[in-house]
XYZ file of C-alpha atoms in Angstrom:
369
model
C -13.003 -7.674 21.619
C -10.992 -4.275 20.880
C -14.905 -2.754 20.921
C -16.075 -4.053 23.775
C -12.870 -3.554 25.836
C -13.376 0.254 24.960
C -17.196 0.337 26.056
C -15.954 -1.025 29.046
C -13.363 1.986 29.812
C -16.244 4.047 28.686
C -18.772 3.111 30.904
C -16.043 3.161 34.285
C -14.771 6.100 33.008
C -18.389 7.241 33.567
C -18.809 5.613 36.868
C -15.872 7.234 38.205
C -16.663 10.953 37.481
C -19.995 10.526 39.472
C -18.142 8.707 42.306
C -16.043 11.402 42.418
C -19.074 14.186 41.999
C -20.182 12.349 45.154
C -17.201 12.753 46.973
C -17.042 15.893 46.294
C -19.826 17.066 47.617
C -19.973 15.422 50.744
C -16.470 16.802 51.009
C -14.120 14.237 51.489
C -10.639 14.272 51.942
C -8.989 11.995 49.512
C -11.776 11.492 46.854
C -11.057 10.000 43.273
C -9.004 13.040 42.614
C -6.403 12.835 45.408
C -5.072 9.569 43.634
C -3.743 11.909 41.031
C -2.832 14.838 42.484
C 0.844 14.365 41.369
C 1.549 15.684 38.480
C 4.110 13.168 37.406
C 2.113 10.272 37.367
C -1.252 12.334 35.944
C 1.430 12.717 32.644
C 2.767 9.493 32.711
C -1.044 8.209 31.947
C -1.348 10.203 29.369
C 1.841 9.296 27.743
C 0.527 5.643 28.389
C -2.495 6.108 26.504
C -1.066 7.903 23.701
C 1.666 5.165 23.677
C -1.549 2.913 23.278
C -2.935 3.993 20.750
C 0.088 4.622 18.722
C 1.330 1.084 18.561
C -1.975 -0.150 18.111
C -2.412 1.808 14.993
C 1.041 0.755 13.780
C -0.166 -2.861 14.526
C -2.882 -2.607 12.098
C -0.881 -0.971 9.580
C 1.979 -3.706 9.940
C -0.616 -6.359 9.401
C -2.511 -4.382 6.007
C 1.186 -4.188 4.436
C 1.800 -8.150 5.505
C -2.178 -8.872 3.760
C -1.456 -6.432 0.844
C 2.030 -8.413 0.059
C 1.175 -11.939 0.431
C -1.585 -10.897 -1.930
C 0.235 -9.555 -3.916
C 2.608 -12.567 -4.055
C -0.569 -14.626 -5.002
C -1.318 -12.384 -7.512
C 2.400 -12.562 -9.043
C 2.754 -16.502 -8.623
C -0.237 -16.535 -11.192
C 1.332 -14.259 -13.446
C 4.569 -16.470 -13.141
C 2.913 -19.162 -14.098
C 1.295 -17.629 -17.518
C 4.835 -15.965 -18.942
C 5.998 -19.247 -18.140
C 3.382 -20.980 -20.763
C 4.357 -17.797 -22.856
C 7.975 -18.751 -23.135
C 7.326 -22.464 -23.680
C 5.052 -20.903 -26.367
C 7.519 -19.101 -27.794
C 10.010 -21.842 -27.697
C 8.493 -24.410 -29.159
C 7.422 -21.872 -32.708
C 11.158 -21.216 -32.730
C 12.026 -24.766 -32.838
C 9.771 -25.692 -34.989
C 8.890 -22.781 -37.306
C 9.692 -24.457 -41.172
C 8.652 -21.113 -43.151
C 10.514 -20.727 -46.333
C 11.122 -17.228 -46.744
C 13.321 -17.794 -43.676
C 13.734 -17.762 -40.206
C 13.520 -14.956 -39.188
C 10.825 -15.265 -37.289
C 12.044 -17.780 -35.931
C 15.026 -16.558 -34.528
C 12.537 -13.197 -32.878
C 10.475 -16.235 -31.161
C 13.241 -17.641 -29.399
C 14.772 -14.627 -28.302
C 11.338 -13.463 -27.052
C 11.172 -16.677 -24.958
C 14.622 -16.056 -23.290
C 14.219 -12.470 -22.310
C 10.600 -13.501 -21.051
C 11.732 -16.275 -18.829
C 14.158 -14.152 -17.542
C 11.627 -11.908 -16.769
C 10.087 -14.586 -15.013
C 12.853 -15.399 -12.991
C 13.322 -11.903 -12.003
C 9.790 -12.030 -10.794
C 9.794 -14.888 -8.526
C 13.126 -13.573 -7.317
C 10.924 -10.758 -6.263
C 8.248 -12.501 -5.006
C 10.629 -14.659 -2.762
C 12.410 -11.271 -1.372
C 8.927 -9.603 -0.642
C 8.143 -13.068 1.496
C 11.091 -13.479 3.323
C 12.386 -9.521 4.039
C 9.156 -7.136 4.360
C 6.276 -9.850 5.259
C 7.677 -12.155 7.685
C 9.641 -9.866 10.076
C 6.400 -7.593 9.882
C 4.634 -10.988 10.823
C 6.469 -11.531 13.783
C 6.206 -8.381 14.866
C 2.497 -8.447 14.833
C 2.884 -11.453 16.677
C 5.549 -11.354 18.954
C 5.954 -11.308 22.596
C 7.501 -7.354 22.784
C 4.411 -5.859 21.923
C 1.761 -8.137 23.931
C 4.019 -7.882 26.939
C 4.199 -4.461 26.910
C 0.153 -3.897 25.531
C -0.676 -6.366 28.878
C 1.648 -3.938 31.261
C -0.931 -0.985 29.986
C -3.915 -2.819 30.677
C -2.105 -4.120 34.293
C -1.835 -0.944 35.277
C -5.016 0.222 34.167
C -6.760 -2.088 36.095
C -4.320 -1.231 39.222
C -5.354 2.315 38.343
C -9.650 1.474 38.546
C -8.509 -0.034 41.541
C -6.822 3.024 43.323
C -9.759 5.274 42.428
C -12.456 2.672 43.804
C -10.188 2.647 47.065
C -9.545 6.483 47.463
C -13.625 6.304 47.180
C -13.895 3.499 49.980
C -10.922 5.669 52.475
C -13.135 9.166 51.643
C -16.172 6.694 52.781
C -14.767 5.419 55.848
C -13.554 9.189 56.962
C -16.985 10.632 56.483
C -18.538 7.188 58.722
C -15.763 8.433 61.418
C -16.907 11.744 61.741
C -20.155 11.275 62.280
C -19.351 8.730 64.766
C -16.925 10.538 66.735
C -14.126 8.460 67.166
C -14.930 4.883 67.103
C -11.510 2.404 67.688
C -13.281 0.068 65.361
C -13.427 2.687 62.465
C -10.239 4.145 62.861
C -8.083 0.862 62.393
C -10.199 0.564 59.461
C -9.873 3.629 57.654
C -6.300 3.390 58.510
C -6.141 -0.188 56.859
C -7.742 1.596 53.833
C -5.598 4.356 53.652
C -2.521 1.655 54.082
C -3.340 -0.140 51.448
C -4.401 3.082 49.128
C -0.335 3.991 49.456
C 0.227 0.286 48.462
C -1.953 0.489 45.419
C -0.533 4.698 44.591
C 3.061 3.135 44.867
C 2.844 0.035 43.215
C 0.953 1.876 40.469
C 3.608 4.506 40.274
C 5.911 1.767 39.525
C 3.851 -0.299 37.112
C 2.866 2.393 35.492
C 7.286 3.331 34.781
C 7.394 0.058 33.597
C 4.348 0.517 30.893
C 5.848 3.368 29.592
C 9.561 2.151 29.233
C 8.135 -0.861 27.851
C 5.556 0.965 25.320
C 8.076 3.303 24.407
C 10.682 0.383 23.381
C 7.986 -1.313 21.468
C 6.869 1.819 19.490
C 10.663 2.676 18.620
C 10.812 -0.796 17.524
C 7.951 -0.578 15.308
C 8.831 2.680 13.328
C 11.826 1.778 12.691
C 11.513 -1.798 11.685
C 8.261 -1.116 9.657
C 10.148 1.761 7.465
C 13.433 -0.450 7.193
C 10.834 -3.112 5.492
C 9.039 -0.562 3.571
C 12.613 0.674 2.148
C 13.591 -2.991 1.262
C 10.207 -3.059 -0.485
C 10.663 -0.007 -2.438
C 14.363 -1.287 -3.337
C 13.179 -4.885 -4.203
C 11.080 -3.427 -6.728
C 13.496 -1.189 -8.038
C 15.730 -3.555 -8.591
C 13.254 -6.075 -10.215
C 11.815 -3.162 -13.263
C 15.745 -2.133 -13.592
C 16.601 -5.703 -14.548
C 13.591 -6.177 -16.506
C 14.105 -2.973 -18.307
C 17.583 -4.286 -19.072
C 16.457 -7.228 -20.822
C 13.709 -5.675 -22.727
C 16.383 -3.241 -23.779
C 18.910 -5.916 -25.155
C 15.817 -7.840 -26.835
C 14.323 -5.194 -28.686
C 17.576 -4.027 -29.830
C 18.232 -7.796 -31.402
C 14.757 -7.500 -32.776
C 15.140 -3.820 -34.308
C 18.894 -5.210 -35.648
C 16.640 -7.855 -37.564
C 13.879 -5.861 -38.858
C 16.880 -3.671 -40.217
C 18.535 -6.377 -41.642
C 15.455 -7.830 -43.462
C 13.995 -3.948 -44.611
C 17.551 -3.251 -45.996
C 18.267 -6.410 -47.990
C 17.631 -6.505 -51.782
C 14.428 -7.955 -52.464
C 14.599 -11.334 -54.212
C 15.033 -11.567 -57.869
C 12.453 -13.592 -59.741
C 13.026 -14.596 -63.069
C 10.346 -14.191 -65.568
C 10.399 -15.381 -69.025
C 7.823 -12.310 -70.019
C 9.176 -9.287 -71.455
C 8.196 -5.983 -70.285
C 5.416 -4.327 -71.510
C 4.972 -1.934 -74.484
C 5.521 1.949 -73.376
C 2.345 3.662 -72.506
C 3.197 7.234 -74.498
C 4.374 4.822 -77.604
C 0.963 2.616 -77.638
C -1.221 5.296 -77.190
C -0.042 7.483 -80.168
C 2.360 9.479 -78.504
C 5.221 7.951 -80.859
C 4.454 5.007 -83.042
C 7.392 2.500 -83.737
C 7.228 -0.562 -86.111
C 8.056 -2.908 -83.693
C 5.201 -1.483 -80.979
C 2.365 -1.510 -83.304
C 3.575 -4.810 -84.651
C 3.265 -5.984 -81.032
C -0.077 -4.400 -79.750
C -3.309 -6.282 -81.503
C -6.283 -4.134 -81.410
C -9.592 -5.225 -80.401
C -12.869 -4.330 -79.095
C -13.309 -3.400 -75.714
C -14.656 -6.229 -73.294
C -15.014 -6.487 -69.342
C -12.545 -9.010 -67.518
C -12.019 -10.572 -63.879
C -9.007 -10.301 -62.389
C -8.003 -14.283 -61.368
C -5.155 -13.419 -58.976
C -3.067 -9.979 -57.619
C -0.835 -8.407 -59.755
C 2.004 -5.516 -58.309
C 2.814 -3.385 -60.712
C 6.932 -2.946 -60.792
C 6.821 0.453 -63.090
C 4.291 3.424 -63.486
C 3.092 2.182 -66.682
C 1.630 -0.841 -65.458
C -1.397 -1.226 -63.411
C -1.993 -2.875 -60.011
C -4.455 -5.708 -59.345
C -6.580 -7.719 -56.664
C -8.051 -10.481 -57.135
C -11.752 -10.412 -57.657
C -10.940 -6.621 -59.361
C -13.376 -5.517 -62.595
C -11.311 -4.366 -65.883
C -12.142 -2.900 -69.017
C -9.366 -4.050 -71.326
C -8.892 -1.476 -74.125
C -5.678 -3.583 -76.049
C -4.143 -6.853 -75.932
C -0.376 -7.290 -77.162
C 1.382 -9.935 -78.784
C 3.670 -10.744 -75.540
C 1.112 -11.713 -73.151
C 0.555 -8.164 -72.082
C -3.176 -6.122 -71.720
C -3.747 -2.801 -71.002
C -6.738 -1.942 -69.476
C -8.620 0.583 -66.837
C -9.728 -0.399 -63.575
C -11.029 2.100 -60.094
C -10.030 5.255 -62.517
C -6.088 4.140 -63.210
C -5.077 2.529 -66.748
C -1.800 0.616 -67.037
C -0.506 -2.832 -68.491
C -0.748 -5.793 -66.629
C -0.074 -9.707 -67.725
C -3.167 -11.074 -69.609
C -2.701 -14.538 -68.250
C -4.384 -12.634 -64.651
C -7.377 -12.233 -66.125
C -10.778 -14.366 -67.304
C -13.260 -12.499 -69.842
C -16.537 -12.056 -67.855
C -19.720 -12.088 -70.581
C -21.927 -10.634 -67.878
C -20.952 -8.836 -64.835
C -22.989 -7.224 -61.882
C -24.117 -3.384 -62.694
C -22.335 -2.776 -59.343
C -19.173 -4.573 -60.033
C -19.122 -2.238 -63.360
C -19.818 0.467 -60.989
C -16.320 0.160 -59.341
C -14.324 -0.003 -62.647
C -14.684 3.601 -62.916
C-alpha cells in the first residue's frame, strides 16, 4: 500500500509540473505556482514531508525492536524451560547420589541446582520486564490513535493541496477563455466563482496544513523520546539480570572451590596392609648385602609376567603398574614382593599382581623395554 501510495504522488507530482509548463506558457495569471507563492506555507510543506518521513521511519524501527524482543522472549522461554530440566537434573543426583567415598559430589550437585534455578528465575524475571516495559508501550505506539491521526492530517492536506493546484489550473483556464472573449457576464461570474473558491481551498489549506505540522511534530517528540526511554529500560533490564546472575555464579563457585580445597587438602586415607615393605633397591642389588635381605630375596631365572590389576607405587623403589602391562621379573622375595622391569623403569611391586605368561606377543615384549 505504502508503494503504491508513493507511485501515486509520483505520477501527480508529474502531472502537475506539465500543467504548470502549460500555464506557463500561455501566460496565465495564477498558474500552479501562484498557490505557493508564500513563503510560509511553501516551508511548512516541507517541514510536513520531512515530518513524514521521520515518524514513518521511527514506526518501522519501533515495530523491528517490538519483533526482535518478543523473539527474543521465545527464544528465552525455551531456554527457561531446559535449565529448568537441568536443575531437576541436578537435584535429583544430589538426593540420591549413594557413592562411598562421600558426598561430595553430592553436595556440588545440589548447590549447582539452586544457583541454576535461580538463574532461571532471574531469566523469566527478565523476560516478563522486556514484555511488559519495552514491547508493549512500543506496541501501542505503533498502533495508537496519535500517530494515525496525525499521519491522516498529512495525507488530508495533501489531498487539499492536489486540489488547490488543479483549481489555480482551472481559474488560469477560465482567465485565458475571458480574454479571448472579451468580456462575457457568463465567464466572469465564473472565473470569479473559481477564484472564490481557490481562496477557500489556499485558506483552509493554510490551516490544515498548521494543524499537520503541530500534530506531526507532537507525534515525532513522542516517539523519540518514548522509544529511547524503552531502549534505556532494555539496556538496564539486562544489566540488572547478568549482575544478579554473576552474583550467584560468584557465591557457587566459591562453595565449590571451598570443597575442592577441602577434599585436595585432607590426608589421604590410610589403608592397612598386612605386607611389609619391600627390600631396598641399593641393598638387593649388591650395593650393601645384609643377612636378613639376602635371606629374604630368592633368586631365580628370569621369566615374562602379566600384570592382573594396577599397582601405584608409594616410594621410588617400587615400580608402577597397569593392568594388561608386560614384566620381566628379575627376583622374587620371600614377603610377597618381585622386582622386575617394565617400559625401561625397574622397581618392586607385590607379586600377587602378576600371572606368569609362557608365551607372549613379540609386540607385547616390544613394550617391556
Amino acid at each position: 500500500m505504502e508503494a503504491i501510495r508513493k507511485q501515486a504522488s509520483k505520477l501527480r507530482e508529474q502531472v502537475a509540473r506539465q500543467q504548470q509548463a502549460v500555464m506557463k506558457q500561455f501566460g496565465g495569471g495564477y498558474g500552479a505556482d501562484g498557490v505557493f507563492a508564500d513563503e510560509a506555507e511553501a516551508q511548512q510543506h516541507s517541514k510536513l514531508e520531512k515530518l513524514y518521513i521521520s515518524t514513518r521511519a521511527a514506526k518501522h524501527f519501533q515495530r523491528d525492536i517490538v519483533r526482535g524482543v518478543e523473539g527474543y522472549i521465545v527464544t528465552g522461554s525455551k531456554q527457561v524451560e531446559i535449565g529448568n530440566k537441568l536443575c531437576e537434573d541436578g537435584k535429583k543426583y544430589g538426593a540420591e547420589n549413594t557413592c562411598t567415598s562421600g558426598s561430595t559430589l553430592s553436595k556440588a550437585a545440589l548447590s549447582f541446582a539452586r544457583a541454576r534455578s535461580m538463574m532461571e528465575k532471574e531469566r523469566g524475571n527478565l523476560l516478563k520486564a522486556l514484555g511488559t516495559q519495552v514491547a508493549e508501550p512500543l506496541r501501542a505506539m505503533v498502533m495508537g490513535a496519535p500517530l494515525e491521526d496525525a499521519r491522516h492530517l498529512a495525507q488530508r492536506y495533501d489531498r487539499m493541496r492536489q486540489e488547490a493546484e488543479a483549481q489555480a489550473i482551472e481559474v488560469s483556464k477560465r482567465q485565458m477563455k475571458l480574454r479571448e472573449a472579451s468580456g462575457n457576464g457568463d465567464m466572469i461570474s465564473r472565473l470569479e466563482a473559481a477564484e472564490t473558491k481557490l481562496q477557500e481551498l489556499k485558506s483552509n489549506m493554510g490551516v490544515l496544513g498548521k494543524e499537520a505540522v503541530a500534530a506531526m511534530t507532537a507525534v515525532e517528540a513522542q516517539q523519540q523520546r518514548l522509544t529511547l526511554q524503552r531502549l534505556i529500560a532494555l539496556v538496564e533490564s539486562e544489566r540488572n539480570y547478568h549482575q544478579k546472575v554473576l552474583q550467584i555464579l560468584d557465591q557457587l563457585e566459591r562453595e565449590m572451590v571451598s570443597e575442592r580445597q577441602r577434599i585436595e587438602g585432607a590426608p589421604p586415607p590410610v589403608v592397612e596392609s598386612s605386607m611389609p615393605p619391600p627390600p631396598a633397591y641399593e641393598e638387593v642389588n649388591g650395593i650393601f648385602m645384609r643377612n636378613t635381605v639376602a635371606e629374604l630375596v630368592e633368586t631365580v631365572e628370569y621369566f615374562l609376567a602379566e600384570a592382573v590389576q594396577s599397582y601405584r607405587a608409594e616410594t621410588d623403589t617400587e615400580l608402577n603398574l597397569a593392568a594388561g602391562d608386560y614384566i620381566v621379573v628379575r627376583k622374587v622375595s620371600n614377603n610377597g614382593w618381585a622386582e622386575g622391569e617394565c617400559r625401561g623403569k625397574a622397581g618392586w611391586f607385590p607379586y600377587d599382581y602378576i600371572e606368569k605368561r609362557e608365551r607372549v606377543l613379540a609386540s607385547k615384549v616390544a613394550q617391556v623395554f
